Short mmCIF file of C-alpha atoms in Angstrom, two decimals:
data_model
loop_
_atom_site.label_atom_id
_atom_site.label_comp_id
_atom_site.label_asym_id
_atom_site.label_seq_id
_atom_site.Cartn_x
_atom_site.Cartn_y
_atom_site.Cartn_z
CA MET A 1 0.00 0.00 0.00
CA GLN A 2 2.85 2.35 0.85
CA GLU A 3 4.48 1.56 -2.52
CA PHE A 4 1.18 2.35 -4.26
CA ASP A 5 0.95 5.74 -2.51
CA LEU A 6 4.55 6.51 -3.46
CA ALA A 7 3.91 5.60 -7.10
CA LEU A 8 0.72 7.66 -7.12
CA ASN A 9 2.47 10.70 -5.68
CA ALA A 10 5.32 10.30 -8.15
CA GLY A 11 2.80 9.99 -10.96
CA LEU A 12 1.22 13.25 -9.93
CA LEU A 13 4.62 14.89 -10.26
CA VAL A 14 4.83 14.17 -13.99
CA HIS A 15 1.34 15.62 -14.55
CA ALA A 16 2.20 18.74 -12.56
CA ALA A 17 5.50 19.13 -14.41
CA ALA A 18 3.85 18.80 -17.81
CA LEU A 19 1.06 21.20 -16.85
CA LEU A 20 3.56 23.85 -15.71
CA GLN A 21 5.46 23.62 -18.99
CA VAL A 22 2.27 23.79 -21.06
CA LEU A 23 1.23 26.92 -19.17
CA GLY A 24 4.70 28.32 -19.77
CA PHE A 25 4.56 27.81 -23.53
CA LEU A 26 1.12 29.41 -23.64
CA ASN A 27 2.40 32.50 -21.83
CA ARG A 28 3.72 35.39 -23.94
CA GLY A 29 5.92 36.82 -21.18
CA GLN A 30 9.48 35.51 -21.54
CA LEU A 31 10.26 35.60 -17.82
CA THR A 32 7.06 33.77 -16.83
CA LEU A 33 7.57 31.22 -19.62
CA ARG A 34 11.13 30.46 -18.50
CA CYS A 35 10.15 30.19 -14.82
CA LEU A 36 7.31 27.76 -15.51
CA VAL A 37 9.46 25.58 -17.78
CA LEU A 38 12.20 25.57 -15.13
CA ALA A 39 9.71 24.52 -12.45
CA GLY A 40 8.50 21.73 -14.71
CA ASN A 41 12.03 20.43 -15.26
CA LEU A 42 12.67 20.47 -11.51
CA LEU A 43 9.53 18.39 -10.88
CA TYR A 44 10.61 15.80 -13.46
CA ILE A 45 13.76 15.04 -11.45
CA PRO A 46 12.02 13.46 -8.39
CA TYR A 47 9.63 11.69 -10.77
CA TYR A 48 12.49 10.01 -12.60
CA TYR A 49 14.06 9.09 -9.26
CA PHE A 50 11.05 7.66 -7.38
CA HIS A 51 8.63 6.33 -9.99
CA PRO A 52 10.56 3.52 -11.72
CA ASP A 53 12.08 0.53 -9.92
CA ASP A 54 15.53 1.98 -10.52
CA PRO A 55 16.20 5.72 -10.87
CA LEU A 56 16.50 6.89 -14.47
CA LEU A 57 19.89 8.51 -14.10
CA GLY A 58 20.11 9.62 -17.72
CA ALA A 59 16.76 11.38 -17.56
CA ILE A 60 17.68 12.93 -14.20
CA PHE A 61 20.96 14.21 -15.65
CA TRP A 62 19.41 15.86 -18.70
CA SER A 63 16.51 17.30 -16.70
CA SER A 64 19.12 18.84 -14.41
CA VAL A 65 21.02 20.23 -17.41
CA LEU A 66 17.81 21.70 -18.85
CA ALA A 67 16.93 23.20 -15.46
CA LEU A 68 20.40 24.75 -15.19
CA ALA A 69 20.15 26.15 -18.72
CA GLY A 70 16.73 27.58 -17.89
CA LEU A 71 18.08 29.20 -14.72
CA ILE A 72 20.97 30.77 -16.67
CA GLY A 73 18.48 32.10 -19.24
CA ILE A 74 16.37 33.67 -16.47
CA LEU A 75 19.42 35.31 -14.89
CA ARG A 76 20.55 36.70 -18.27
CA LEU A 77 17.08 38.04 -18.97
CA LEU A 78 16.96 39.76 -15.57
CA HIS A 79 20.45 41.16 -16.14
CA ASP A 80 19.46 42.59 -19.55
CA ARG A 81 16.41 44.24 -18.04
CA HIS A 82 18.48 45.71 -15.22
CA GLN A 83 20.99 47.13 -17.71
CA ARG A 84 18.31 49.16 -19.49
CA PRO A 85 15.52 49.86 -16.96
CA GLY A 86 14.25 52.65 -19.23
CA ASP A 87 13.35 50.05 -21.84
CA ARG A 88 10.45 48.94 -19.64
CA THR A 89 9.55 52.02 -17.64
CA SER A 90 10.08 55.06 -19.87
CA GLU A 91 6.85 56.57 -21.16
CA SER A 92 8.50 57.03 -24.56
CA PHE A 93 8.27 53.25 -25.09
CA LEU A 94 4.60 52.86 -24.16
CA ASN A 95 3.24 52.97 -27.72
CA ILE A 96 5.87 50.51 -28.92
CA ARG A 97 5.10 48.06 -26.14
CA LYS A 98 1.37 48.28 -26.89
CA VAL A 99 1.98 47.01 -30.43
CA LEU A 100 4.98 44.70 -30.18
CA THR A 101 4.98 41.45 -28.22
CA PRO A 102 7.52 41.19 -25.37
CA GLY A 103 9.69 38.97 -27.56
CA GLU A 104 9.56 41.38 -30.50
CA PHE A 105 10.33 44.34 -28.25
CA ARG A 106 13.32 42.56 -26.74
CA ARG A 107 14.62 41.58 -30.19
CA LEU A 108 14.29 45.16 -31.36
CA MET A 109 16.15 46.48 -28.33
CA GLN A 110 18.97 43.99 -28.81
CA MET A 111 19.70 45.60 -32.19
CA ALA A 112 19.44 49.15 -30.85
CA GLU A 113 22.39 51.55 -30.88
CA TRP A 114 22.02 54.11 -28.07
CA HIS A 115 23.25 57.67 -28.61
CA THR A 116 23.34 60.96 -26.73
CA ALA A 117 23.85 64.08 -28.85
CA GLU A 118 26.79 66.06 -27.46
CA GLN A 119 25.89 68.87 -29.88
CA THR A 120 23.19 69.39 -32.51
CA VAL A 121 23.14 66.29 -34.73
CA GLU A 122 21.49 66.05 -38.14
CA LEU A 123 19.70 62.72 -38.27
CA THR A 124 18.12 63.09 -41.70
CA ARG A 125 18.25 65.59 -44.56
CA GLU A 126 15.21 66.06 -46.80
CA GLY A 127 15.67 64.36 -50.17
CA GLU A 128 18.69 62.29 -49.11
CA ALA A 129 19.04 58.63 -48.17
CA VAL A 130 18.44 57.64 -44.54
CA PRO A 131 21.01 55.10 -43.23
CA SER A 132 19.13 54.26 -40.03
CA LEU A 133 15.73 54.25 -38.38
CA TYR A 134 15.72 56.51 -35.31
CA PHE A 135 13.63 56.73 -32.15
CA VAL A 136 13.86 59.63 -29.70
CA THR A 137 13.88 58.48 -26.07
CA SER A 138 14.40 61.86 -24.37
CA GLY A 139 15.11 65.45 -25.31
CA GLN A 140 13.91 67.22 -28.44
CA VAL A 141 14.30 67.16 -32.22
CA GLU A 142 13.51 69.84 -34.77
CA ILE A 143 11.66 68.64 -37.87
CA GLU A 144 11.86 70.81 -40.99
CA LYS A 145 9.82 70.13 -44.14
CA ASP A 146 9.13 72.40 -47.12
CA GLY A 147 10.47 75.42 -45.23
CA ALA A 148 8.25 74.89 -42.17
CA SER A 149 9.68 73.55 -38.91
CA PHE A 150 8.40 72.37 -35.56
CA ALA A 151 9.83 70.66 -32.49
CA SER A 152 8.93 67.19 -31.28
CA GLY A 153 9.73 65.45 -28.02
CA PRO A 154 10.36 61.86 -26.88
CA GLY A 155 8.53 58.86 -28.31
CA VAL A 156 8.81 59.84 -31.98
CA PHE A 157 10.26 57.76 -34.82
CA ILE A 158 12.48 59.42 -37.41
CA GLY A 159 12.89 57.95 -40.88
CA GLU A 160 10.00 55.49 -40.72
CA ILE A 161 8.53 56.60 -44.08
CA SER A 162 11.88 56.14 -45.79
CA PHE A 163 12.22 52.73 -44.15
CA LEU A 164 8.75 51.64 -45.25
CA LEU A 165 8.93 52.93 -48.83
CA GLY A 166 12.66 52.63 -49.41
CA GLY A 167 12.98 56.25 -50.56
CA ALA A 168 14.77 59.35 -49.41
CA ALA A 169 14.03 61.36 -46.27
CA THR A 170 10.81 63.36 -46.43
CA ALA A 171 12.05 65.92 -43.88
CA SER A 172 15.23 67.22 -42.28
CA VAL A 173 15.54 66.33 -38.61
CA ARG A 174 18.08 67.66 -36.12
CA ALA A 175 18.54 66.40 -32.57
CA ALA A 176 19.34 69.10 -30.01
CA ALA A 177 22.33 68.72 -27.68
CA GLY A 178 21.54 66.35 -24.83
CA THR A 179 18.88 64.45 -26.80
CA GLU A 180 18.98 60.70 -26.34
CA TYR A 181 17.96 58.56 -29.27
CA ILE A 182 18.17 55.04 -30.64
CA ALA A 183 19.45 54.12 -34.10
CA TRP A 184 18.74 50.89 -35.94
CA PRO A 185 20.96 50.49 -39.03
CA ARG A 186 18.60 50.12 -41.95
CA GLU A 187 20.02 46.97 -43.53
CA ALA A 188 20.46 45.15 -40.21
CA LEU A 189 16.83 45.86 -39.32
CA ARG A 190 15.62 44.69 -42.73
CA LYS A 191 17.52 41.41 -42.34
CA ALA A 192 15.99 40.89 -38.89
CA ILE A 193 12.52 41.44 -40.34
CA LEU A 194 13.22 38.95 -43.14
CA ARG A 195 14.19 36.37 -40.50
CA THR A 196 11.13 37.18 -38.36
CA PRO A 197 8.18 38.24 -40.57
CA ALA A 198 5.96 38.75 -37.50
CA LEU A 199 8.32 41.50 -36.35
CA GLY A 200 7.92 43.22 -39.72
CA THR A 201 4.13 43.05 -39.48
CA SER A 202 4.20 44.58 -35.99
CA MET A 203 6.65 47.29 -37.07
CA GLU A 204 4.45 48.21 -40.04
CA ARG A 205 1.44 48.51 -37.75
CA LEU A 206 3.51 50.64 -35.37
CA PHE A 207 4.65 52.93 -38.20
CA ASN A 208 1.10 53.34 -39.46
CA GLN A 209 0.06 54.53 -36.00
CA GLU A 210 3.05 56.88 -35.90
CA LEU A 211 2.18 58.36 -39.32
CA ALA A 212 -1.44 58.86 -38.29
CA ARG A 213 -0.29 60.64 -35.13
CA LYS A 214 2.08 62.89 -37.08
CA VAL A 215 -0.66 63.79 -39.58
CA ALA A 216 -3.00 64.68 -36.71
CA VAL A 217 -0.31 66.86 -35.11
CA SER A 218 0.45 68.63 -38.39
CA TRP A 219 -3.22 69.40 -39.00
CA SER A 220 -3.56 70.86 -35.51
CA ARG A 221 -0.78 73.39 -36.11
#
């Protein structure tokens, strides 16, 4: 009877482990996914030890390796988030995070080149090619088009029309000294989108929202 109870309890472990991993794979949050999969791997270890007549040492070993790899992944993810706390908390990223999935946002940030303008920097010049897609995280840029100019603050993309259509810049944009902005080299971003079409779809939806916002702002002036 005691052996039956032990087998039953061990059997419940495998169901709990599998359920945790299923819930993890259904979750879109990378940290939650990794934690649930790690918990599942940890529960498999006592199952492999107690359920059969002899412990399955091979299965225990590889479950331990998978658990260790999962733990390393969690620590790296937490480290990356700690390195750039603004990525998650800054209001300038709110619109991006509303459109992109957590995985897409993280992939985009991994390609980002962070800059702070020590003096006025010309990001784009009307009628000329745009080497990168830009996003202003803090500070101010001056946008000049057809002789008219206006200032814009954080949370604005620069060069998105050129990126979408493959043409030249539609406006000249200068970042004031002290402005912080992100640059994504055009070709590197295009290659990433080719590898992950879902990212391209989300970026296009994000740009369409940005263009609609810019049109609304221009009409209100």
